[in-house]
Short mmCIF file of C-alpha atoms in Angstrom, two decimals:
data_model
loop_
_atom_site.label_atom_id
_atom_site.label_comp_id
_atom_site.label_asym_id
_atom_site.label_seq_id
_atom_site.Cartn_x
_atom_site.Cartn_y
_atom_site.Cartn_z
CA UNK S 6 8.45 37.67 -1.03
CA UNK S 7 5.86 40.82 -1.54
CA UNK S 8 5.41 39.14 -5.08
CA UNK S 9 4.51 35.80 -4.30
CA UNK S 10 2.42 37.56 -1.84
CA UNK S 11 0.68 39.84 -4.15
CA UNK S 12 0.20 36.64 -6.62
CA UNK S 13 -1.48 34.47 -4.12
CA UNK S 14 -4.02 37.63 -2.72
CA UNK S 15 -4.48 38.08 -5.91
CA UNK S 16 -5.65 34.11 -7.13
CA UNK S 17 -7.40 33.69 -3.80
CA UNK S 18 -9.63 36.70 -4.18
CA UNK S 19 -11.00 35.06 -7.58
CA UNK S 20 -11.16 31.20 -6.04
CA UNK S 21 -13.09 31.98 -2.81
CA UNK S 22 -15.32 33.91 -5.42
CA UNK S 23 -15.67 30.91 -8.06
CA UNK S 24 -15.60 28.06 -5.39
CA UNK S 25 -19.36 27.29 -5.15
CA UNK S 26 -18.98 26.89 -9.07
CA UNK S 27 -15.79 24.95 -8.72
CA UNK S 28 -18.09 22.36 -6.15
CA UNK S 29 -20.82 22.03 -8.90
CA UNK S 30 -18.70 21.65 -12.23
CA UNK S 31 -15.24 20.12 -13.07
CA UNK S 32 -13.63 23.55 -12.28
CA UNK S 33 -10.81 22.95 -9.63
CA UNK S 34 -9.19 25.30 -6.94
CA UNK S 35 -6.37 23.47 -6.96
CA UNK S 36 -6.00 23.11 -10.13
CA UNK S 37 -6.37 26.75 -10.93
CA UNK S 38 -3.80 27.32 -8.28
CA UNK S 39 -1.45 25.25 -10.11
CA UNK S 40 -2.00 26.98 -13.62
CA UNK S 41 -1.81 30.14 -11.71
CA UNK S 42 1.89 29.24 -10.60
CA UNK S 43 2.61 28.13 -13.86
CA UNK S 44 1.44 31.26 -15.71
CA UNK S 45 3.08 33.65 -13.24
CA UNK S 46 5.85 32.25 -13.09
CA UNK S 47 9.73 31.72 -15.18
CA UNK S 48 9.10 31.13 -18.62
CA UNK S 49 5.29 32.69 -19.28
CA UNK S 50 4.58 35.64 -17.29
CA UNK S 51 8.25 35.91 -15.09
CA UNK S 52 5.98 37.42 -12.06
CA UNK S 53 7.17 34.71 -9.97
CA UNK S 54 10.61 34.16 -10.33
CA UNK S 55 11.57 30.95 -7.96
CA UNK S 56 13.88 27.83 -7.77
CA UNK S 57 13.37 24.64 -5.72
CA UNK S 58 16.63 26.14 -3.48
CA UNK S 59 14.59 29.30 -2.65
CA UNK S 60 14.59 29.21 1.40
CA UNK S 61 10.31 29.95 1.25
CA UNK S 62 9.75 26.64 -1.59
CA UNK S 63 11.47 25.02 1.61
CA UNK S 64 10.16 26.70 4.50
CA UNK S 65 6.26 26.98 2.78
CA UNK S 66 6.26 23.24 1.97
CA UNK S 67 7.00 22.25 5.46
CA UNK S 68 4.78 24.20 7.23
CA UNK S 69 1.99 22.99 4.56
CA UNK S 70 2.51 18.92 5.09
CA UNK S 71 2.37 19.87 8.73
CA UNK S 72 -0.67 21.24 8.80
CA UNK S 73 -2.13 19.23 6.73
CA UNK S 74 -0.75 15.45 8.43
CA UNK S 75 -2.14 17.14 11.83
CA UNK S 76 -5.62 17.91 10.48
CA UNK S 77 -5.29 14.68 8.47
CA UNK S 78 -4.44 12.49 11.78
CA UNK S 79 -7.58 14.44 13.88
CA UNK S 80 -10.08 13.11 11.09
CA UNK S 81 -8.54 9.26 11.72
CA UNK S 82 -8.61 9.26 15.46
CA UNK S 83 -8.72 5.40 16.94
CA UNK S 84 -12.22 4.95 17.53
CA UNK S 85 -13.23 5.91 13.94
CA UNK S 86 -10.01 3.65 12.78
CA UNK S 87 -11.99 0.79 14.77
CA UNK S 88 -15.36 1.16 13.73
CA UNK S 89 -14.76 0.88 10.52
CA UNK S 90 -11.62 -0.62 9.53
CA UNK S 91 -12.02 -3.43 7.33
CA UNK S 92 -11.91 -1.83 4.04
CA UNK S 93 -9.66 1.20 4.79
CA UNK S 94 -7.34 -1.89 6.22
CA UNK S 95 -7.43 -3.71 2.40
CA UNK S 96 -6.58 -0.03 1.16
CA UNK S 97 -3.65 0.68 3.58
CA UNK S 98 -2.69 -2.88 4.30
CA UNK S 99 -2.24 -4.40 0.32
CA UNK S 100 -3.02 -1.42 -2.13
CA UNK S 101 -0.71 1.09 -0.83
CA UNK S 102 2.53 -1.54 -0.73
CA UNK S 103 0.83 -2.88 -4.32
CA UNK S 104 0.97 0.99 -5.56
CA UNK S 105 4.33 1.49 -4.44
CA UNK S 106 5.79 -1.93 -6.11
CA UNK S 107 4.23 -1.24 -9.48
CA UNK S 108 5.08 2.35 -9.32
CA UNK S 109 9.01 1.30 -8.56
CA UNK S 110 8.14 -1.42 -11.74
CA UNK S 111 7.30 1.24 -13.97
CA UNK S 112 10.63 3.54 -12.83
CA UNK S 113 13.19 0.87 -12.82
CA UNK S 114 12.05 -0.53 -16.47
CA UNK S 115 10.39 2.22 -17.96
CA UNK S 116 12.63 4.79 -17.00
CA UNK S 117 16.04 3.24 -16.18
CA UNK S 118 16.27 4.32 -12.59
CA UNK S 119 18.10 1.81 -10.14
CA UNK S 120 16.47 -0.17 -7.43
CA UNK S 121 16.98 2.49 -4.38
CA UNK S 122 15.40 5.40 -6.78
CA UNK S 123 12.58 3.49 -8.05
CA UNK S 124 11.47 2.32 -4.88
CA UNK S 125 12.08 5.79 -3.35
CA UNK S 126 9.36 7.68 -6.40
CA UNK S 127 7.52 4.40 -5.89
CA UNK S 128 7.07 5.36 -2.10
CA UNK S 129 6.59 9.30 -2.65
CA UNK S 130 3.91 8.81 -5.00
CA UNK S 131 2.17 6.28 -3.00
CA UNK S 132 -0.29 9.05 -1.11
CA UNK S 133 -3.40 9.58 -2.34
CA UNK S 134 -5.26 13.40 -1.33
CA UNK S 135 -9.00 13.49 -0.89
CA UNK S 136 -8.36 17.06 -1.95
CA UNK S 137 -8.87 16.50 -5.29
CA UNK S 138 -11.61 14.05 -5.23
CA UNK S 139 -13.95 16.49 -3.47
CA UNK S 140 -16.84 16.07 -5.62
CA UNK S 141 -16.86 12.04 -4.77
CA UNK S 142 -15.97 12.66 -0.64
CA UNK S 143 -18.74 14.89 -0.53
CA UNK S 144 -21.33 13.87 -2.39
CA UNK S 145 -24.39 12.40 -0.50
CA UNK S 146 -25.61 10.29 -3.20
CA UNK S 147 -22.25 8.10 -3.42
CA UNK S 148 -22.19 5.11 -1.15
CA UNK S 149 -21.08 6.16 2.61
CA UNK S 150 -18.62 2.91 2.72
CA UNK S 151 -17.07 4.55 -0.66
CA UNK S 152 -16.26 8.50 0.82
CA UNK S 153 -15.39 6.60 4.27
CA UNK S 154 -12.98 4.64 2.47
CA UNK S 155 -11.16 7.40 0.44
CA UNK S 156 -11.60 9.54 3.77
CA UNK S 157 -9.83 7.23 5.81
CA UNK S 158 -7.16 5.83 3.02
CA UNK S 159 -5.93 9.22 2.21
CA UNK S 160 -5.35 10.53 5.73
CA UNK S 161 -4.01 7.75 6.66
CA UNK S 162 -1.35 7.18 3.83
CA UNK S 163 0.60 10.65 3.85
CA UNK S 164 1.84 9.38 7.37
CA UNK S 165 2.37 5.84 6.73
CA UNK S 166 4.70 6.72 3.16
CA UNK S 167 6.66 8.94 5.27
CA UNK S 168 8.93 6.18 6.91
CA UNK S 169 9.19 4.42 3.60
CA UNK S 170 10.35 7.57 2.10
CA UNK S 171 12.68 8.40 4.59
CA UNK S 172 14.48 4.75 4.88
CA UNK S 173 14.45 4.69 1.08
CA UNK S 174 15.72 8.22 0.59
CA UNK S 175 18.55 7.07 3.18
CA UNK S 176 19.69 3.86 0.99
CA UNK S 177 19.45 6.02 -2.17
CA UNK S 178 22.50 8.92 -0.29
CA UNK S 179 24.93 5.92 -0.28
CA UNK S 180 25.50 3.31 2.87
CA UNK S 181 28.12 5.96 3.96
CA UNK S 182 25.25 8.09 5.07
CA UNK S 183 22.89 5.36 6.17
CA UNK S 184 22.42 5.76 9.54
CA UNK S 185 19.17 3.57 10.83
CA UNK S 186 20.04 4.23 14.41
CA UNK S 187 19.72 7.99 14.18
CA UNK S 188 16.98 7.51 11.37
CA UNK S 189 14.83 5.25 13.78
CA UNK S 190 15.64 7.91 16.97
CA UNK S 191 14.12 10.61 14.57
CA UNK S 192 11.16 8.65 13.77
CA UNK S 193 10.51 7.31 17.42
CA UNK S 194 11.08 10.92 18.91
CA UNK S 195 9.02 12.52 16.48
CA UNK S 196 5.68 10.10 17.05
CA UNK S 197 6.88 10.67 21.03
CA UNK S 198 6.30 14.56 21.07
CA UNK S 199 3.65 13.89 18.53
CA UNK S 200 1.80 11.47 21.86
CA UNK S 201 3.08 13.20 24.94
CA UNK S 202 2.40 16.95 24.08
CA UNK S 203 -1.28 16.64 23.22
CA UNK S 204 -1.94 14.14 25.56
CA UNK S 205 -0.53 16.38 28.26
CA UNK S 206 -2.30 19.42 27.06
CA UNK S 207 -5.68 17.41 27.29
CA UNK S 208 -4.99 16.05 30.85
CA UNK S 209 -4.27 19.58 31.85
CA UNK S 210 -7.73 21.11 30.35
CA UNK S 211 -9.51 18.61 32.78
CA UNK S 212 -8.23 19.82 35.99
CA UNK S 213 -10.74 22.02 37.83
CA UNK S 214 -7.85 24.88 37.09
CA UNK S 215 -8.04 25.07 33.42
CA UNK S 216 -10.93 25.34 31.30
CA UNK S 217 -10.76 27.54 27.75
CA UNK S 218 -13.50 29.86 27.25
CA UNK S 219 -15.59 28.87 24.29
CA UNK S 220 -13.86 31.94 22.29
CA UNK S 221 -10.46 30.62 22.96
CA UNK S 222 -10.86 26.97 22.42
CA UNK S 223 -10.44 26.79 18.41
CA UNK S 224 -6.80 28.01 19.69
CA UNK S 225 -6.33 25.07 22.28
CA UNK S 226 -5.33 22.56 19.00
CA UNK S 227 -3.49 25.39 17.27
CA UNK S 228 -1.11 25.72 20.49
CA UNK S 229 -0.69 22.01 20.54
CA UNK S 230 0.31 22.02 16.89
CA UNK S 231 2.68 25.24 17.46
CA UNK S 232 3.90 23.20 20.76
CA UNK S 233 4.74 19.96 18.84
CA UNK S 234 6.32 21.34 15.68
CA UNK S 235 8.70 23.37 18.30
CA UNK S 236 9.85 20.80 20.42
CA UNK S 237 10.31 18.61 17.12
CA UNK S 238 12.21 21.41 15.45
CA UNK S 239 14.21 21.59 18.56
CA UNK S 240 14.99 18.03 19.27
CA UNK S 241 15.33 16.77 15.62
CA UNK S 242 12.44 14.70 15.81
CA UNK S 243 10.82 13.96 12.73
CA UNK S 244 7.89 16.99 12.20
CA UNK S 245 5.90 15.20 10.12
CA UNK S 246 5.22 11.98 12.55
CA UNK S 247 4.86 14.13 15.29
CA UNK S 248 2.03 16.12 13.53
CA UNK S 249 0.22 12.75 12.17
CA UNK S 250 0.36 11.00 15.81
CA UNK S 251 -0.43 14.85 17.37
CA UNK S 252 -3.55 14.52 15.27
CA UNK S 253 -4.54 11.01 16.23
CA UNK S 254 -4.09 11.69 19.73
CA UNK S 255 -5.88 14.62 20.02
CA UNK S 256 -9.18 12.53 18.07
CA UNK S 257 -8.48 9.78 20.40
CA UNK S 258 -8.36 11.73 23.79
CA UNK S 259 -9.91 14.95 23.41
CA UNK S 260 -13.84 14.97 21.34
CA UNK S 261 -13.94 18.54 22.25
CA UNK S 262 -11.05 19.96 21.05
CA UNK S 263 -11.38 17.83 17.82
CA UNK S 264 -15.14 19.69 17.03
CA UNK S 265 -13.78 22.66 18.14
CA UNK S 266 -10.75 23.12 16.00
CA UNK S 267 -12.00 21.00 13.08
CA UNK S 268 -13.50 23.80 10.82
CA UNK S 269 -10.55 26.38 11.50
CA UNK S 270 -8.13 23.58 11.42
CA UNK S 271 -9.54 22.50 7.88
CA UNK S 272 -9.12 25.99 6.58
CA UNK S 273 -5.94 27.04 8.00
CA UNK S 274 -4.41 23.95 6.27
CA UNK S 275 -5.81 24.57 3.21
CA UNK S 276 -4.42 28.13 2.97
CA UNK S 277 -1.02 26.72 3.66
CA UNK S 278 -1.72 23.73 0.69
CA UNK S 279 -2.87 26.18 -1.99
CA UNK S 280 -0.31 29.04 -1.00
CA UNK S 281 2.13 25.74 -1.89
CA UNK S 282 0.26 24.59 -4.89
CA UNK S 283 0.96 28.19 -6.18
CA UNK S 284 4.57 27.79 -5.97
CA UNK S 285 4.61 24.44 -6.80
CA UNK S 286 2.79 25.42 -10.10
CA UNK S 287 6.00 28.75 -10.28
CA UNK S 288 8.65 25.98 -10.23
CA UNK S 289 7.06 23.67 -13.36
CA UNK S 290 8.77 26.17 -15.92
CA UNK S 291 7.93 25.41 -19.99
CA UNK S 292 12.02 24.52 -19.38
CA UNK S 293 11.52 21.94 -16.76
CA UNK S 294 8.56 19.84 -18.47
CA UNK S 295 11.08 20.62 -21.66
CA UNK S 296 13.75 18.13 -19.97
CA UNK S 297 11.62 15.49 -19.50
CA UNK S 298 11.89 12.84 -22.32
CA UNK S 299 9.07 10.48 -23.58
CA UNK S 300 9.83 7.88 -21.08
CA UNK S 301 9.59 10.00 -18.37
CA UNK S 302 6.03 11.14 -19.32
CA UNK S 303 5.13 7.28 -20.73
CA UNK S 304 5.69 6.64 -16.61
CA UNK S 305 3.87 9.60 -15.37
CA UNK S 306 0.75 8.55 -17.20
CA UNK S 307 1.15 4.62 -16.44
CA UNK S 308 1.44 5.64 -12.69
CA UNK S 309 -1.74 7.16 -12.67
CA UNK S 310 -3.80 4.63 -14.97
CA UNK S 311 -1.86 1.24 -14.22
CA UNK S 312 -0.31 1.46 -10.97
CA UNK S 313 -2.97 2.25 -8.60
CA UNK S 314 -6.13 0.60 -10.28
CA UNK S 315 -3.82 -2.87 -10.47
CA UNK S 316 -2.68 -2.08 -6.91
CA UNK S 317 -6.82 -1.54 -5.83
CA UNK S 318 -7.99 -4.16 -7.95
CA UNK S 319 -5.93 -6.79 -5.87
CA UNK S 320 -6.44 -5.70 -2.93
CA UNK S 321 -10.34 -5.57 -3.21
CA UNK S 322 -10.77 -9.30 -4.93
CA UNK S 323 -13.73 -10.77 -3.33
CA UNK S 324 -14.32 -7.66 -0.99
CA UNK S 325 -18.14 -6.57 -1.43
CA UNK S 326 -17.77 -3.28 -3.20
CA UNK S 327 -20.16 -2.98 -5.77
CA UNK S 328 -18.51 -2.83 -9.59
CA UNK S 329 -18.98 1.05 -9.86
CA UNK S 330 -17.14 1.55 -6.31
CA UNK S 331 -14.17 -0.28 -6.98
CA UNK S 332 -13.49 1.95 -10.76
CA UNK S 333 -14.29 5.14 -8.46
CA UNK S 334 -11.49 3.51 -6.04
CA UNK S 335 -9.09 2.52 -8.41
CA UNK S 336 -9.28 5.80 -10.58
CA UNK S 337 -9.22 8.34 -7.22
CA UNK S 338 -5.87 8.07 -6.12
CA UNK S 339 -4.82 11.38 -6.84
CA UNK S 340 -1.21 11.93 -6.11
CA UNK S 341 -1.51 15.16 -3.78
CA UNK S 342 0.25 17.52 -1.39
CA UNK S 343 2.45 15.33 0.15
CA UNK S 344 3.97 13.76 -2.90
CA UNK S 345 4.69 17.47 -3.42
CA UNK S 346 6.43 18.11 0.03
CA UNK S 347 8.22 14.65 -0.13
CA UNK S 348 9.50 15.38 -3.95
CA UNK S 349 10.87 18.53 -2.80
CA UNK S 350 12.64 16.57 -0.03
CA UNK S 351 14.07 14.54 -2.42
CA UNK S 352 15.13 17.34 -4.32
CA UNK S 353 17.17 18.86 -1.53
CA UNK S 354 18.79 15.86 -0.70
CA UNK S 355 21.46 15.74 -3.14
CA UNK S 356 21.65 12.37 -3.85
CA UNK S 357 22.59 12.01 -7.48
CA UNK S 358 19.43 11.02 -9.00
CA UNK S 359 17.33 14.11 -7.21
CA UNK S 360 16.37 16.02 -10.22
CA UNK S 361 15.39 13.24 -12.30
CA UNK S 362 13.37 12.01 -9.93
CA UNK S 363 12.07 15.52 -8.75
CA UNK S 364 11.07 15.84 -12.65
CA UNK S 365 9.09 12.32 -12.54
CA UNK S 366 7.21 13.14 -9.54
CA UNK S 367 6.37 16.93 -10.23
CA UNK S 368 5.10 15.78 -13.77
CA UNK S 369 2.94 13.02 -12.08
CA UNK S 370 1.92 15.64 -9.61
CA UNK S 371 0.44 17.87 -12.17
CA UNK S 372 -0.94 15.13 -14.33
CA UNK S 373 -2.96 13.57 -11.59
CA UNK S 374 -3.86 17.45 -10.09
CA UNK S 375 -5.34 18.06 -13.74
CA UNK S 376 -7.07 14.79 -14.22
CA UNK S 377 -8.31 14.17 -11.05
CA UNK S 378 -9.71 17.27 -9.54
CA UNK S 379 -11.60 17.54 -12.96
CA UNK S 380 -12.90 13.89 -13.22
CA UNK S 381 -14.76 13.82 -9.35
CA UNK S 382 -17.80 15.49 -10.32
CA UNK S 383 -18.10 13.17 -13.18
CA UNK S 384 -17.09 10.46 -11.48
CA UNK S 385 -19.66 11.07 -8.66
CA UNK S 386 -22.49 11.29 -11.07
CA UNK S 387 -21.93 7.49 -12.04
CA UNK S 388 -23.75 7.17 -8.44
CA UNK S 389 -26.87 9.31 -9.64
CA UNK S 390 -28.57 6.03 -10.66
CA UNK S 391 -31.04 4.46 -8.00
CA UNK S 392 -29.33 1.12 -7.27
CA UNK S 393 -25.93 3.09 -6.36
CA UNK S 394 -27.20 5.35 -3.86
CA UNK S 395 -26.90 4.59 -0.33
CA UNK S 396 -29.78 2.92 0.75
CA UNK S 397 -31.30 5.64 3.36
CA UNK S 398 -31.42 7.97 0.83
CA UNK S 399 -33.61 5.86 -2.03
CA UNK S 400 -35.93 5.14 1.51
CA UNK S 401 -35.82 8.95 2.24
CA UNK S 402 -36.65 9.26 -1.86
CA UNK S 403 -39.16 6.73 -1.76
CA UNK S 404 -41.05 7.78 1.40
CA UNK S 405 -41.11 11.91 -0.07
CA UNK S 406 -43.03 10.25 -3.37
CA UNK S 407 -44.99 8.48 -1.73
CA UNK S 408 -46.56 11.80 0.72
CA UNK S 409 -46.70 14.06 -2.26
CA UNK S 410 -48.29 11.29 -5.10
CA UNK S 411 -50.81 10.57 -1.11
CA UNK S 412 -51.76 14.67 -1.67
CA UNK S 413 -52.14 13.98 -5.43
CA UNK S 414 -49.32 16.09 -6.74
CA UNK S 415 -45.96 14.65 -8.49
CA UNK S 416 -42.52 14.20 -6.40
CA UNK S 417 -40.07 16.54 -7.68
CA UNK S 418 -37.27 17.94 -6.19
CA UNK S 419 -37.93 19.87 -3.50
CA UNK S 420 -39.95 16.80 -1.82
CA UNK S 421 -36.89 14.29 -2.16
CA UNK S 422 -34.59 17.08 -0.54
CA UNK S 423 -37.42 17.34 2.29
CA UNK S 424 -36.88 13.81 2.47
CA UNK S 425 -32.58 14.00 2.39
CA UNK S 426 -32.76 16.33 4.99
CA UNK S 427 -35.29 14.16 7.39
CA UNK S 428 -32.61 11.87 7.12
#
């Protein structure tokens, strides 16, 4: 444990430092996190010595897809869900079901997996993380209908998969073990606690009683988190529901303590995802990719390039997305942390095909980590040309030119950032 401690101080110290590059160039964190693991760990540099039945791989990737579902649910509350819903709804509604179909396609006939297994990967590999399409989310210059989409797709979808995963994870253990009444109390008491205990919490704030000092409130969603993942540890409600719907409610209900927690929320999760990238990266050994035969990495690559953009390009026939939007949407669906945290669920299963599978997904994982995270910046710049950018910023463009050519000097860049920031 003072290892793996030691090994993430010591990656962390060097990718806070390099991070303003890694925003500017194709340079990833998370990718970097990933090699890290790798190098450090069996096989390369044996720093890291670690195996998928280690009790931290377990205990780290938990408390990661926790965090991260409950920050991911407080950026989706219902009034933004509303608002807006049309095209994240064509995402969610059609291309996530499309993605997991052709991804089970591509398992059961490319790789020989039966039914149950394929549509289990298919379902685990069906999140997409915004994580690694930074560059695109972030950038200003891509259409706001675009980085609302992705926003809203990929913190929806890492809830939404869960179930699927779950049901199909139950079918794969045999129909001894299939149990949908106790599989449908988990998931019903799990989005209960995930309701109940932030709604509570909020109701309480408001009475003339309570009220957290402005020091103290970042802490208010951090005890509701703490709260929730208790009682669902306690009542065997499913943790990962409860965070998702913890995060909606708290959007939904409580403004406040949404701004409030939002920025230390953001960066408490990501500590937890790139602490789990790290060992993610320790457990894909030269030995493990080694096992892997040419069909398994055939499907790897055709889940990234075939199964999503087919899956997209269905679901947005006749929408109004411009030609450039829909190849940035069909190309960004990064498989991300939660395909990690579900494969490793898989993996401690012990259903028979759980290390084949485990194999199919990691290599995905890492494929799509690679290709992804270093393609957004490129991706992004597609948008650099007039006609693509949203249309307040070619006005805000337009009006800076025309003041500076009015006091007889050229528009450069300083006046068009004058005129981004008026806007």
């Amino acid at each position: 444990m003072t290892t793996l401690l030691l090994a993430f101080a010591a990656v962390l110290l060097p990718a806070v430092l390099l991070s303003s590059l890694a925003h500017r160039t194709i340079l990833s964190t998370a990718a970097l996190f990933l090699v890290a693991g790798f190098v450090l760990g069996d096989g390369v540099t044996d720093v890291v010595s670690l195996t998928p039945d280690d009790p931290v791989v377990g205990t780290l990737a938990e408390l990661a897809l926790f965090a991260v579902l409950f920050s991911d649910g407080m950026r989706v509350g219902w009034g933004d869900l509303r608002s807006a819903w049309r095209l994240p709804g064509r995402a969610l509604g059609w291309g996530m079901p499309l993605t997991l179909v052709v991804t089970a396609l591509l398992a059961r006939y490319v790789v020989g997996l039966d039914w149950p297994e394929a549509l289990l990967i298919g379902a685990l590999l069906a999140p997409t993380d915004p994580v690694f399409a930074a560059a695109l989310v972030g950038n200003d210059r891509v259409p706001p209908r675009l980085r609302h989409l992705l926003n809203v797709e990929s913190g929806v979808n890492d809830g939404l998969a869960l179930p699927f995963v779950v049901l199909f994870l139950a079918i794969a253990a045999g129909s001894e073990d299939l149990h949908l009444g106790e599989l449908g109390l988990e998931l019903a008491l799990g989005i209960a606690i995930g309701i109940a205990v932030p709604w509570a919490a909020i109701l309480l704030e408001r009475l003339r009683f309570f009220s957290a000092s402005t020091r103290y409130e970042p802490l208010n969603a951090i005890a509701i988190g703490l709260l929730v993942l208790a009682l669902g540890k306690a009542t065997h409600g499913n943790l990962f529901l409860a965070a998702f719907a913890a995060g909606i409610t708290v959007a939904t209900f409580g403004e406040r303590q949404r701004e409030s927690f939002e920025q230390f929320g953001e960066l408490i999760a990501e500590i937890f995802k790139l602490a789990a990238l790290l060992v993610f990266g320790a457990l894909i050994t030269p030995r493990f990719l080694g096992e892997i035969d040419w069909r398994g990495w055939v499907f790897a690559v055709l889940a990234l390039v075939a199964a999503r953009p087919l899956a997209i390009w269905v679901a947005f026939l006749r929408s109004r997305l411009s030609g450039r939007e829909q190849l940035a949407m069909m190309w960004f669906g990064p498989k991300g942390f939660a395909s990690v945290v579900y494969a490793l669920l898989v993996l401690k299963s012990g259903i028979p095909a759980a290390d084949q599978i485990f194999h199919l997904a990691a290599l995905t994982i890492v494929i799509s980590i690679l290709a992804h995270s270093s393609t957004d910046i490129v991706v992004a710049r597609w948008f650099d040309d007039e006609h693509e950018v949203p249309a307040w910023f070619a006005s805000a463009r337009g009006r800076a030119r025309r003041v500076a050519v009015s006091l007889g000097a050229k528009a450069g860049p300083d006046e068009e950032r004058l005129g981004d920031r008026e806007h």
